[in-house]
Amino acid sequence: MADVDRSGQMSYVHRIEGAPEDPDALADPGTLRLGLPGRPPATGVPARRGHSPTLEAVREWTPRSWRERPADQQPDWPDEAILEQALKHLSTLPPLVFAGEARQLTSSLAEVAEGRAFMLQAGDCAESFDDFTADAIRDKLKVILQMAVVLTYGSGVPVVKVGRIAGQFAKPRSSPTERIGDEDFPSFRGHSVNDLMATASARAANPERLLAAYHQSASTLNLLRAFAKGGFADLRQVHTWNQEFVATSAEGRRYEAIASEIERALRFMKACGIDVETAALHQVDFYTSHEALLLGYEEALTRQDSLTGAWYDCSAHMLWVGERTRAVDRAHVEFLSGVGNPLGMKLGPAAVPDDVVAVCDRLDPQHTPGRLTLISRMGSARVTDALPPLIRAVRDSGHPVAWVCDPMHGNTFTSPSGRKTRHLDDVLSEIETFFSVCRSEGAWPGGVHVELTGDNVTECLGGSEEILDLDVRYTTTCDPRLNARQSIDLAFRVAELLRA
Ligand code: PEP
Ligand code: CO
């Protein structure tokens, strides 16, 4: 992961193969091939008519080429020079993840795209500088591991585990300002930008927070790596992941039953002389992801892989582009088009099939399985009408994407007491409809993307031990999260759908 070059000197060129020497190639869109940085040229991938690459694609990509395009949702930094100083500092700090790990995740997501694995992407809506403890990280991992066990055991399908963690600090907002009392303040944009407190100084964007976010991501990732590989995630620990407040609930007891069966199966395998010392039983692969929103931050952590020469955004294994920033000709898509990481794209009910295909063409010119995960977040009432045209258009375009359901962001409403919330029934109903739409369209329902926490919070309504009063423990810095019990409930429901 050496050879960091922020001058742009060593940048790659997205070029149409053969274009300089062979102008005729441009005349036949059926033979055009686009090269992605550091990747071998694609062979025989036909370019789609109607979405054929144009000369636009013959342009230089560098980690900073996004700066030539309009960038949505960027904070109003009070002092450009201080911002650039912070970014310069970030660009000298070690990468958080390695290119080889990102490639490994791409391979696992290729299994998802091909219908042989299921993706569980989960974590906070927005990580917090205030709630930063080993216990909080551990408890979040516990719930994700429990959900993965329920899904794997219940469905027999391998589960690719990706946290919304170790970097999920920046939030897009529907309005740049927020009215609190009778005053307007800049909106809260996540702890890597400003603070939630309603004062002018707390809400001012502060570039030092980018460095704090980097360091919190590094420590979080350090602990996650230790947990994932150092014994905590060992399948023999399956009982210990069940926290007390979960174990006493209906879904906690249901989980205990599975945990006991797994324990029995491990003893049985051992008694039969099967080698149970294999790493697959004692370690997990756990990946990180966040929305690539603050492009200066992402640029500063983008490094050139010394093995392949390709650029990777080393702030996380996987990055996604949000519903508000996925326009094909703007800065976010430009930036993501040049990094080798696996990418996600959120799709709301207003997504237009041609636009979605155009972004797929930009981000995945070589039609690489695992490169793109499309995350549908329609709202339970809109899935049936909004999703099928997208699945069909993407299938016709030939991009081998994974389809994943985010049942959270289309189902948010404000409770009578003024809390932003979601009802577990709507969340489950969106997942069910997503499964049935995927199946009737011949697509594999490849995963779920949820906002959750290991804490015993009261942020989403519903569940077997119904949450009625949101005010008891409402601690999220942004959107409402499922608590551990509701998350396990959801995993059981999804396992049933996978079995069906
Ligand atoms: C999010 O995932 O927190 C988010 C803001 O999502 P979307 O872009 O789908 O609204
Ligand atoms: Co959210």
Short mmCIF file of C-alpha atoms and ligand atoms in Angstrom, two decimals:
data_model
loop_
_atom_site.label_atom_id
_atom_site.label_comp_id
_atom_site.label_asym_id
_atom_site.label_seq_id
_atom_site.Cartn_x
_atom_site.Cartn_y
_atom_site.Cartn_z
CA MET A 1 0.00 0.00 0.00
CA ALA A 2 2.84 2.38 -0.70
CA ASP A 3 3.22 4.96 -3.42
CA VAL A 4 0.78 7.53 -2.18
CA ASP A 5 0.77 10.25 -4.73
CA ARG A 6 -1.50 13.19 -4.16
CA SER A 7 -0.04 15.23 -6.99
CA GLY A 8 -1.98 13.27 -9.58
CA GLN A 9 1.26 12.32 -11.37
CA MET A 10 0.66 8.61 -11.06
CA SER A 11 -3.02 8.71 -11.79
CA TYR A 12 -4.69 6.31 -14.09
CA VAL A 13 -6.62 7.08 -17.18
CA HIS A 14 -10.04 5.70 -17.88
CA ARG A 15 -9.54 5.14 -21.50
CA ILE A 16 -11.42 3.40 -24.19
CA GLU A 17 -9.20 0.60 -25.22
CA GLY A 18 -7.83 1.16 -28.66
CA ALA A 19 -9.19 4.70 -28.87
CA PRO A 20 -5.94 6.58 -29.54
CA GLU A 21 -4.59 4.19 -32.17
CA ASP A 22 -7.80 2.91 -33.58
CA PRO A 23 -10.43 5.61 -34.10
CA ASP A 24 -12.65 3.07 -35.89
CA ALA A 25 -13.26 1.35 -32.58
CA LEU A 26 -15.23 4.44 -31.56
CA ALA A 27 -17.59 3.96 -34.46
CA ASP A 28 -18.84 0.63 -33.19
CA PRO A 29 -20.19 0.83 -29.67
CA GLY A 30 -20.56 -2.94 -29.69
CA THR A 31 -16.80 -3.32 -29.49
CA LEU A 32 -15.97 -0.58 -27.01
CA ARG A 33 -14.38 -1.62 -23.80
CA LEU A 34 -13.70 0.51 -20.80
CA GLY A 35 -10.71 -0.01 -18.57
CA LEU A 36 -10.98 0.43 -14.82
CA PRO A 37 -7.84 1.62 -13.05
CA GLY A 38 -5.39 -1.15 -12.51
CA ARG A 39 -7.67 -3.83 -13.84
CA PRO A 40 -6.81 -5.94 -16.85
CA PRO A 41 -8.82 -4.87 -19.89
CA ALA A 42 -12.23 -6.51 -20.14
CA THR A 43 -12.59 -9.04 -22.81
CA GLY A 44 -15.62 -9.18 -24.98
CA VAL A 45 -18.00 -7.26 -22.71
CA PRO A 46 -20.45 -5.78 -25.13
CA ALA A 47 -21.29 -2.13 -24.53
CA ARG A 48 -25.03 -1.53 -24.43
CA ARG A 49 -26.56 0.55 -27.13
CA GLY A 50 -28.30 3.51 -25.54
CA HIS A 51 -25.77 3.47 -22.69
CA SER A 52 -22.66 3.20 -24.79
CA PRO A 53 -19.61 4.96 -23.42
CA THR A 54 -18.90 8.31 -24.98
CA LEU A 55 -15.71 10.32 -25.35
CA GLU A 56 -16.67 11.65 -21.91
CA ALA A 57 -15.18 8.39 -20.64
CA VAL A 58 -11.78 9.22 -22.13
CA ARG A 59 -10.81 11.38 -19.23
CA GLU A 60 -8.32 11.25 -16.54
CA TRP A 61 -9.43 9.96 -13.18
CA THR A 62 -7.43 10.94 -10.15
CA PRO A 63 -8.37 10.80 -6.47
CA ARG A 64 -9.13 14.53 -6.81
CA SER A 65 -10.89 14.64 -10.19
CA TRP A 66 -14.26 14.78 -8.35
CA ARG A 67 -13.33 18.39 -7.51
CA GLU A 68 -14.13 19.41 -11.08
CA ARG A 69 -17.76 18.38 -10.64
CA PRO A 70 -20.55 19.69 -8.44
CA ALA A 71 -20.48 17.92 -5.08
CA ASP A 72 -23.77 17.65 -3.20
CA GLN A 73 -24.15 17.45 0.57
CA GLN A 74 -20.73 18.87 1.44
CA PRO A 75 -20.54 20.86 4.69
CA ASP A 76 -20.09 24.58 4.67
CA TRP A 77 -16.51 24.53 6.01
CA PRO A 78 -15.76 27.97 7.46
CA ASP A 79 -12.12 28.06 6.35
CA GLU A 80 -10.92 26.26 3.20
CA ALA A 81 -7.25 26.53 4.23
CA ILE A 82 -7.85 24.79 7.58
CA LEU A 83 -9.86 22.10 5.83
CA GLU A 84 -7.08 21.46 3.29
CA GLN A 85 -4.56 21.28 6.12
CA ALA A 86 -6.60 18.59 7.87
CA LEU A 87 -6.98 16.65 4.60
CA LYS A 88 -3.26 16.91 3.94
CA HIS A 89 -2.58 15.50 7.38
CA LEU A 90 -5.06 12.65 6.77
CA SER A 91 -3.33 11.79 3.52
CA THR A 92 -0.12 11.05 5.43
CA LEU A 93 -1.78 8.67 7.91
CA PRO A 94 -1.83 4.89 7.43
CA PRO A 95 -4.64 3.27 5.45
CA LEU A 96 -7.39 1.70 7.58
CA VAL A 97 -7.97 -1.26 5.29
CA PHE A 98 -5.93 -2.98 2.63
CA ALA A 99 -6.61 -3.46 -1.02
CA GLY A 100 -6.42 -7.25 -0.74
CA GLU A 101 -9.19 -7.21 1.87
CA ALA A 102 -11.40 -5.10 -0.38
CA ARG A 103 -10.80 -7.56 -3.22
CA GLN A 104 -11.69 -10.44 -0.92
CA LEU A 105 -14.99 -8.73 -0.11
CA THR A 106 -15.63 -8.24 -3.83
CA SER A 107 -15.24 -12.02 -4.29
CA SER A 108 -17.65 -12.71 -1.44
CA LEU A 109 -20.16 -10.24 -2.85
CA ALA A 110 -19.80 -11.92 -6.23
CA GLU A 111 -21.19 -15.03 -4.50
CA VAL A 112 -24.11 -12.88 -3.35
CA ALA A 113 -24.64 -11.51 -6.87
CA GLU A 114 -24.66 -15.06 -8.18
CA GLY A 115 -27.25 -16.26 -5.64
CA ARG A 116 -24.96 -18.39 -3.51
CA ALA A 117 -24.58 -16.17 -0.44
CA PHE A 118 -26.51 -13.55 1.55
CA MET A 119 -25.25 -10.18 2.73
CA LEU A 120 -25.89 -8.76 6.19
CA GLN A 121 -24.93 -5.08 6.32
CA ALA A 122 -25.70 -3.49 9.66
CA GLY A 123 -24.78 -0.87 12.22
CA ASP A 124 -25.60 2.62 13.43
CA CYS A 125 -27.20 5.22 11.21
CA ALA A 126 -24.44 7.51 12.43
CA GLU A 127 -21.61 6.49 14.72
CA SER A 128 -21.08 8.79 17.65
CA PHE A 129 -18.01 10.38 19.22
CA ASP A 130 -19.84 10.25 22.57
CA ASP A 131 -20.85 6.59 22.53
CA PHE A 132 -17.37 5.25 21.82
CA THR A 133 -16.56 2.38 24.15
CA ALA A 134 -15.28 -1.16 23.80
CA ASP A 135 -18.57 -2.43 25.24
CA ALA A 136 -20.66 -0.63 22.63
CA ILE A 137 -18.54 -1.99 19.79
CA ARG A 138 -18.57 -5.49 21.27
CA ASP A 139 -22.34 -5.46 21.76
CA LYS A 140 -22.95 -4.33 18.19
CA LEU A 141 -20.73 -7.12 16.91
CA LYS A 142 -22.55 -9.61 19.17
CA VAL A 143 -25.92 -8.80 17.58
CA ILE A 144 -24.51 -9.00 14.07
CA LEU A 145 -22.90 -12.37 14.85
CA GLN A 146 -26.16 -13.60 16.38
CA MET A 147 -28.12 -12.51 13.31
CA ALA A 148 -25.56 -14.18 11.06
CA VAL A 149 -25.88 -17.44 13.02
CA VAL A 150 -29.68 -17.32 12.81
CA LEU A 151 -29.49 -16.64 9.07
CA THR A 152 -26.85 -19.24 8.29
CA TYR A 153 -28.32 -21.95 10.48
CA GLY A 154 -31.87 -21.19 9.39
CA SER A 155 -31.18 -21.03 5.67
CA GLY A 156 -27.99 -22.97 5.01
CA VAL A 157 -26.69 -20.00 2.99
CA PRO A 158 -23.30 -18.40 3.81
CA VAL A 159 -23.62 -14.88 5.20
CA VAL A 160 -21.25 -12.06 4.21
CA LYS A 161 -20.96 -9.78 7.25
CA VAL A 162 -20.43 -6.06 6.67
CA GLY A 163 -20.73 -3.45 9.43
CA ARG A 164 -21.92 0.12 9.00
CA ILE A 165 -19.08 0.84 11.35
CA ALA A 166 -15.55 2.24 11.75
CA GLY A 167 -16.23 5.21 9.47
CA GLN A 168 -20.00 5.88 9.34
CA PHE A 169 -19.75 9.44 10.67
CA ALA A 170 -21.19 11.69 7.94
CA LYS A 171 -24.87 12.21 7.12
CA PRO A 172 -26.66 13.66 4.10
CA ARG A 173 -29.50 15.99 5.13
CA SER A 174 -32.72 16.96 3.41
CA SER A 175 -32.29 20.58 4.53
CA PRO A 176 -29.08 22.56 5.22
CA THR A 177 -30.68 24.15 8.28
CA GLU A 178 -32.81 22.93 11.13
CA ARG A 179 -35.28 24.94 13.21
CA ILE A 180 -34.85 24.39 16.94
CA GLY A 181 -37.17 26.44 19.12
CA ASP A 182 -37.42 29.69 17.21
CA GLU A 183 -33.87 29.65 15.86
CA ASP A 184 -32.35 28.19 12.69
CA PHE A 185 -29.11 26.22 13.02
CA PRO A 186 -26.97 24.46 10.43
CA SER A 187 -28.18 20.84 10.26
CA PHE A 188 -26.28 18.16 12.14
CA ARG A 189 -24.16 16.36 9.51
CA GLY A 190 -22.57 13.63 11.61
CA HIS A 191 -19.78 13.75 14.16
CA SER A 192 -17.07 14.00 11.50
CA VAL A 193 -18.50 17.45 10.70
CA ASN A 194 -20.27 19.03 13.68
CA ASP A 195 -22.04 18.33 16.96
CA LEU A 196 -25.71 17.68 17.69
CA MET A 197 -26.01 20.35 20.39
CA ALA A 198 -28.15 23.30 19.41
CA THR A 199 -25.60 26.10 19.61
CA ALA A 200 -23.99 27.99 16.76
CA SER A 201 -20.49 26.87 17.74
CA ALA A 202 -21.47 23.19 18.09
CA ARG A 203 -23.14 23.22 14.70
CA ALA A 204 -20.21 24.90 12.89
CA ALA A 205 -18.35 22.47 10.61
CA ASN A 206 -14.93 21.74 12.12
CA PRO A 207 -12.25 19.96 10.02
CA GLU A 208 -10.48 18.66 13.14
CA ARG A 209 -13.42 16.32 13.45
CA LEU A 210 -12.28 14.54 10.27
CA LEU A 211 -9.10 13.56 12.07
CA ALA A 212 -11.04 12.49 15.15
CA ALA A 213 -13.28 10.35 12.91
CA TYR A 214 -10.22 8.74 11.35
CA HIS A 215 -8.74 7.89 14.77
CA GLN A 216 -12.02 6.55 16.12
CA SER A 217 -12.37 4.43 12.97
CA ALA A 218 -8.84 3.08 13.48
CA SER A 219 -9.49 2.06 17.11
CA THR A 220 -12.87 0.61 16.28
CA LEU A 221 -11.40 -1.42 13.46
CA ASN A 222 -8.56 -2.57 15.68
CA LEU A 223 -11.01 -3.98 18.21
CA LEU A 224 -13.20 -5.51 15.51
CA ARG A 225 -10.19 -7.28 14.01
CA ALA A 226 -9.24 -8.63 17.45
CA PHE A 227 -12.81 -9.83 18.08
CA ALA A 228 -13.19 -11.35 14.62
CA LYS A 229 -9.93 -13.28 14.63
CA GLY A 230 -8.95 -13.59 18.30
CA GLY A 231 -11.52 -15.97 19.77
CA PHE A 232 -14.57 -13.81 20.51
CA ALA A 233 -16.28 -14.75 17.24
CA ASP A 234 -15.47 -18.46 17.73
CA LEU A 235 -18.60 -20.50 17.08
CA ARG A 236 -18.01 -22.17 20.45
CA GLN A 237 -18.88 -18.78 21.99
CA VAL A 238 -22.31 -18.81 20.37
CA HIS A 239 -24.09 -18.73 23.78
CA THR A 240 -22.08 -15.83 25.15
CA TRP A 241 -23.25 -13.46 22.40
CA ASN A 242 -26.76 -13.54 23.85
CA GLN A 243 -26.88 -10.53 26.15
CA GLU A 244 -28.95 -10.83 29.30
CA PHE A 245 -31.72 -8.45 28.25
CA VAL A 246 -32.06 -10.44 25.03
CA ALA A 247 -31.83 -13.92 26.58
CA THR A 248 -34.96 -13.33 28.67
CA SER A 249 -37.07 -12.38 25.64
CA ALA A 250 -38.98 -14.66 23.25
CA GLU A 251 -36.48 -14.14 20.42
CA GLY A 252 -33.57 -14.57 22.86
CA ARG A 253 -34.93 -17.98 23.88
CA ARG A 254 -35.41 -18.91 20.24
CA TYR A 255 -31.78 -17.95 19.64
CA GLU A 256 -30.65 -20.04 22.65
CA ALA A 257 -32.31 -23.10 21.09
CA ILE A 258 -30.27 -22.63 17.89
CA ALA A 259 -27.10 -21.99 19.89
CA SER A 260 -27.60 -25.29 21.76
CA GLU A 261 -28.15 -27.15 18.50
CA ILE A 262 -24.94 -25.68 17.09
CA GLU A 263 -23.06 -26.72 20.21
CA ARG A 264 -24.44 -30.23 19.92
CA ALA A 265 -23.52 -30.37 16.24
CA LEU A 266 -19.95 -29.28 17.02
CA ARG A 267 -19.65 -32.01 19.70
CA PHE A 268 -21.08 -34.54 17.28
CA MET A 269 -18.63 -33.58 14.53
CA LYS A 270 -15.73 -33.80 16.95
CA ALA A 271 -16.88 -37.22 18.20
CA CYS A 272 -17.00 -38.43 14.60
CA GLY A 273 -13.36 -37.44 14.16
CA ILE A 274 -14.09 -34.42 11.93
CA ASP A 275 -11.47 -31.70 12.31
CA VAL A 276 -13.24 -28.92 14.20
CA GLU A 277 -10.05 -26.94 14.60
CA THR A 278 -10.52 -25.32 11.19
CA ALA A 279 -10.34 -21.50 11.16
CA ALA A 280 -13.79 -21.32 9.55
CA LEU A 281 -15.35 -22.32 12.90
CA HIS A 282 -13.21 -20.10 15.10
CA GLN A 283 -12.88 -16.85 13.16
CA VAL A 284 -15.10 -14.69 10.99
CA ASP A 285 -14.46 -12.33 8.12
CA PHE A 286 -16.00 -9.05 9.15
CA TYR A 287 -15.89 -6.06 6.82
CA THR A 288 -16.49 -2.34 7.26
CA SER A 289 -18.52 0.08 5.17
CA HIS A 290 -19.89 3.61 5.20
CA GLU A 291 -21.47 6.16 2.89
CA ALA A 292 -18.71 7.88 0.89
CA LEU A 293 -20.15 11.32 1.53
CA LEU A 294 -17.32 13.69 2.48
CA LEU A 295 -15.24 13.47 -0.64
CA GLY A 296 -12.19 15.31 0.75
CA TYR A 297 -11.93 12.71 3.51
CA GLU A 298 -12.35 9.81 1.08
CA GLU A 299 -9.80 11.32 -1.31
CA ALA A 300 -7.24 11.67 1.50
CA LEU A 301 -7.54 7.98 2.31
CA THR A 302 -7.34 6.84 -1.30
CA ARG A 303 -4.08 5.06 -1.95
CA GLN A 304 -2.50 3.17 -4.77
CA ASP A 305 -2.12 -0.56 -4.27
CA SER A 306 1.50 -1.49 -4.74
CA LEU A 307 0.56 -4.98 -5.97
CA THR A 308 -1.84 -4.09 -8.75
CA GLY A 309 -1.34 -0.34 -9.24
CA ALA A 310 -5.08 0.20 -8.72
CA TRP A 311 -6.49 2.92 -6.46
CA TYR A 312 -8.45 1.93 -3.37
CA ASP A 313 -10.33 4.07 -0.90
CA CYS A 314 -8.68 2.69 2.22
CA SER A 315 -11.18 4.29 4.65
CA ALA A 316 -13.36 1.12 4.51
CA HIS A 317 -13.69 -2.15 2.64
CA MET A 318 -16.94 -1.12 0.97
CA LEU A 319 -18.30 2.35 0.22
CA TRP A 320 -21.77 3.27 -0.88
CA VAL A 321 -23.30 6.23 -2.64
CA GLY A 322 -26.51 7.52 -1.09
CA GLU A 323 -29.92 8.21 -2.55
CA ARG A 324 -29.18 11.96 -2.58
CA THR A 325 -25.73 11.88 -4.20
CA ARG A 326 -25.92 9.25 -6.93
CA ALA A 327 -26.29 11.53 -9.99
CA VAL A 328 -24.14 10.11 -12.79
CA ASP A 329 -22.42 13.36 -13.81
CA ARG A 330 -21.67 14.69 -10.33
CA ALA A 331 -18.79 14.43 -7.92
CA HIS A 332 -19.67 11.34 -5.84
CA VAL A 333 -20.06 9.00 -8.79
CA GLU A 334 -16.92 10.47 -10.37
CA PHE A 335 -14.92 9.72 -7.23
CA LEU A 336 -16.25 6.19 -6.75
CA SER A 337 -15.77 5.30 -10.42
CA GLY A 338 -12.00 5.25 -9.92
CA VAL A 339 -11.57 3.23 -6.73
CA GLY A 340 -11.32 -0.55 -6.78
CA ASN A 341 -13.46 -1.22 -3.66
CA PRO A 342 -16.80 -2.99 -3.89
CA LEU A 343 -19.50 -0.30 -4.08
CA GLY A 344 -23.10 0.07 -2.98
CA MET A 345 -25.75 2.37 -4.38
CA LYS A 346 -28.96 3.27 -2.52
CA LEU A 347 -32.11 3.38 -4.64
CA GLY A 348 -35.29 5.10 -3.49
CA PRO A 349 -38.76 4.97 -5.06
CA ALA A 350 -38.01 7.87 -7.42
CA ALA A 351 -35.05 6.08 -9.05
CA VAL A 352 -35.34 6.13 -12.85
CA PRO A 353 -34.23 2.89 -14.58
CA ASP A 354 -32.15 4.66 -17.26
CA ASP A 355 -30.36 6.77 -14.63
CA VAL A 356 -29.59 3.71 -12.53
CA VAL A 357 -28.15 1.88 -15.54
CA ALA A 358 -26.09 4.94 -16.47
CA VAL A 359 -24.51 4.94 -12.99
CA CYS A 360 -23.92 1.17 -13.20
CA ASP A 361 -22.15 1.77 -16.54
CA ARG A 362 -19.90 4.38 -14.92
CA LEU A 363 -19.13 2.37 -11.79
CA ASP A 364 -18.96 -1.09 -13.31
CA PRO A 365 -17.81 -0.77 -16.93
CA GLN A 366 -16.38 -4.28 -16.91
CA HIS A 367 -19.47 -6.01 -15.51
CA THR A 368 -17.57 -7.46 -12.57
CA PRO A 369 -19.60 -9.64 -10.19
CA GLY A 370 -19.30 -8.26 -6.65
CA ARG A 371 -18.36 -4.75 -7.77
CA LEU A 372 -21.91 -3.37 -7.36
CA THR A 373 -24.53 -3.92 -4.69
CA LEU A 374 -27.82 -2.13 -5.35
CA ILE A 375 -29.61 -1.33 -2.11
CA SER A 376 -33.35 -0.90 -2.54
CA ARG A 377 -34.96 1.43 0.06
CA MET A 378 -38.42 2.02 -1.31
CA GLY A 379 -40.70 2.03 1.72
CA SER A 380 -42.94 -0.98 2.26
CA ALA A 381 -45.80 0.48 0.21
CA ARG A 382 -43.67 1.28 -2.86
CA VAL A 383 -41.58 -1.87 -3.43
CA THR A 384 -44.09 -3.60 -5.69
CA ASP A 385 -44.34 -0.74 -8.18
CA ALA A 386 -40.89 0.83 -7.92
CA LEU A 387 -38.50 -2.13 -7.78
CA PRO A 388 -39.45 -4.36 -10.78
CA PRO A 389 -38.57 -1.79 -13.50
CA LEU A 390 -35.15 -1.31 -11.89
CA ILE A 391 -34.43 -5.02 -11.67
CA ARG A 392 -35.42 -5.48 -15.31
CA ALA A 393 -33.38 -2.54 -16.59
CA VAL A 394 -30.28 -3.59 -14.67
CA ARG A 395 -30.66 -7.20 -15.80
CA ASP A 396 -30.97 -6.07 -19.44
CA SER A 397 -27.84 -3.92 -19.03
CA GLY A 398 -25.83 -7.02 -18.15
CA HIS A 399 -24.41 -5.71 -14.84
CA PRO A 400 -24.13 -8.69 -12.47
CA VAL A 401 -25.23 -6.79 -9.36
CA ALA A 402 -26.27 -8.01 -5.93
CA TRP A 403 -29.75 -6.84 -4.83
CA VAL A 404 -30.07 -5.93 -1.16
CA CYS A 405 -33.00 -4.51 0.83
CA ASP A 406 -32.65 -1.53 3.18
CA PRO A 407 -36.05 -1.70 4.90
CA MET A 408 -35.29 1.28 7.15
CA HIS A 409 -34.99 4.52 5.17
CA GLY A 410 -38.28 4.34 3.28
CA ASN A 411 -40.28 3.65 6.46
CA THR A 412 -39.38 6.55 8.74
CA PHE A 413 -42.10 8.72 10.25
CA THR A 414 -42.47 11.13 13.15
CA SER A 415 -44.32 9.84 16.22
CA PRO A 416 -46.97 11.98 17.95
CA SER A 417 -44.32 12.79 20.61
CA GLY A 418 -42.07 14.19 17.87
CA ARG A 419 -39.58 11.30 17.66
CA LYS A 420 -38.33 10.04 14.30
CA THR A 421 -39.20 6.35 14.31
CA ARG A 422 -39.95 3.22 12.30
CA HIS A 423 -42.29 0.32 13.00
CA LEU A 424 -40.84 -3.20 12.92
CA ASP A 425 -43.98 -4.36 11.06
CA ASP A 426 -43.22 -1.95 8.17
CA VAL A 427 -39.57 -3.01 8.17
CA LEU A 428 -40.51 -6.70 7.96
CA SER A 429 -43.19 -6.02 5.39
CA GLU A 430 -40.69 -4.22 3.12
CA ILE A 431 -38.31 -7.20 3.36
CA GLU A 432 -41.10 -9.67 2.57
CA THR A 433 -42.24 -7.68 -0.46
CA PHE A 434 -38.61 -7.30 -1.59
CA PHE A 435 -38.19 -11.09 -1.48
CA SER A 436 -41.36 -11.72 -3.45
CA VAL A 437 -40.56 -9.03 -6.06
CA CYS A 438 -37.00 -10.37 -6.53
CA ARG A 439 -38.33 -13.87 -6.89
CA SER A 440 -41.00 -12.97 -9.42
CA GLU A 441 -38.39 -10.99 -11.41
CA GLY A 442 -35.92 -13.88 -11.35
CA ALA A 443 -33.41 -12.03 -9.13
CA TRP A 444 -31.78 -13.38 -5.97
CA PRO A 445 -32.84 -11.47 -2.84
CA GLY A 446 -29.25 -11.06 -1.79
CA GLY A 447 -29.25 -9.33 1.56
CA VAL A 448 -30.50 -6.84 4.10
CA HIS A 449 -29.04 -3.49 5.14
CA VAL A 450 -30.27 -2.43 8.58
CA GLU A 451 -29.68 0.23 11.21
CA LEU A 452 -29.26 -1.39 14.60
CA THR A 453 -27.43 -1.27 17.89
CA GLY A 454 -26.56 -3.80 20.55
CA ASP A 455 -27.99 -1.50 23.19
CA ASN A 456 -31.42 -1.89 24.71
CA VAL A 457 -32.79 1.24 23.05
CA THR A 458 -36.39 2.28 22.38
CA GLU A 459 -36.13 3.94 18.98
CA CYS A 460 -38.22 1.70 16.67
CA LEU A 461 -41.77 0.66 17.52
CA GLY A 462 -43.06 -2.92 17.58
CA GLY A 463 -41.47 -6.30 18.15
CA SER A 464 -42.59 -9.28 20.21
CA GLU A 465 -42.09 -7.27 23.38
CA GLU A 466 -43.78 -4.29 21.89
CA ILE A 467 -42.06 -0.94 22.32
CA LEU A 468 -44.71 1.69 22.87
CA ASP A 469 -42.87 4.51 24.60
CA LEU A 470 -39.99 5.86 22.51
CA ASP A 471 -38.80 8.27 25.18
CA VAL A 472 -37.45 5.62 27.59
CA ARG A 473 -34.06 5.10 25.90
CA TYR A 474 -33.89 7.10 22.67
CA THR A 475 -30.18 7.72 22.17
CA THR A 476 -29.48 7.70 18.43
CA THR A 477 -27.56 10.62 16.95
CA CYS A 478 -29.52 10.30 13.71
CA ASP A 479 -32.06 7.71 12.50
CA PRO A 480 -33.86 5.27 14.85
CA ARG A 481 -32.17 1.86 15.17
CA LEU A 482 -33.52 -1.60 15.88
CA ASN A 483 -32.46 -2.85 19.31
CA ALA A 484 -30.85 -6.27 19.76
CA ARG A 485 -34.16 -8.10 20.29
CA GLN A 486 -35.84 -6.53 17.28
CA SER A 487 -32.73 -7.30 15.18
CA ILE A 488 -32.78 -10.99 16.11
CA ASP A 489 -36.50 -11.09 15.45
CA LEU A 490 -35.78 -9.71 11.98
CA ALA A 491 -33.05 -12.31 11.37
CA PHE A 492 -35.46 -15.16 12.19
CA ARG A 493 -38.02 -13.71 9.79
CA VAL A 494 -35.42 -13.35 7.01
CA ALA A 495 -34.17 -16.92 7.59
CA GLU A 496 -37.76 -18.12 7.10
CA LEU A 497 -38.03 -16.15 3.87
CA LEU A 498 -34.72 -17.60 2.63
CA ARG A 499 -35.99 -21.12 3.37
CA ALA A 500 -39.33 -20.58 1.65
C1 PEP B 1 -28.40 6.11 5.40
O1 PEP B 1 -28.10 4.98 5.00
O2 PEP B 1 -28.29 6.47 6.59
C2 PEP B 1 -28.99 7.06 4.42
C3 PEP B 1 -28.99 8.37 4.61
O3 PEP B 1 -29.53 6.43 3.39
P1 PEP B 1 -30.20 6.94 2.01
O4 PEP B 1 -29.12 7.49 1.17
O5 PEP B 1 -30.79 5.66 1.50
O6 PEP B 1 -31.27 7.94 2.40
CO CO B 2 -29.99 6.35 8.41
#
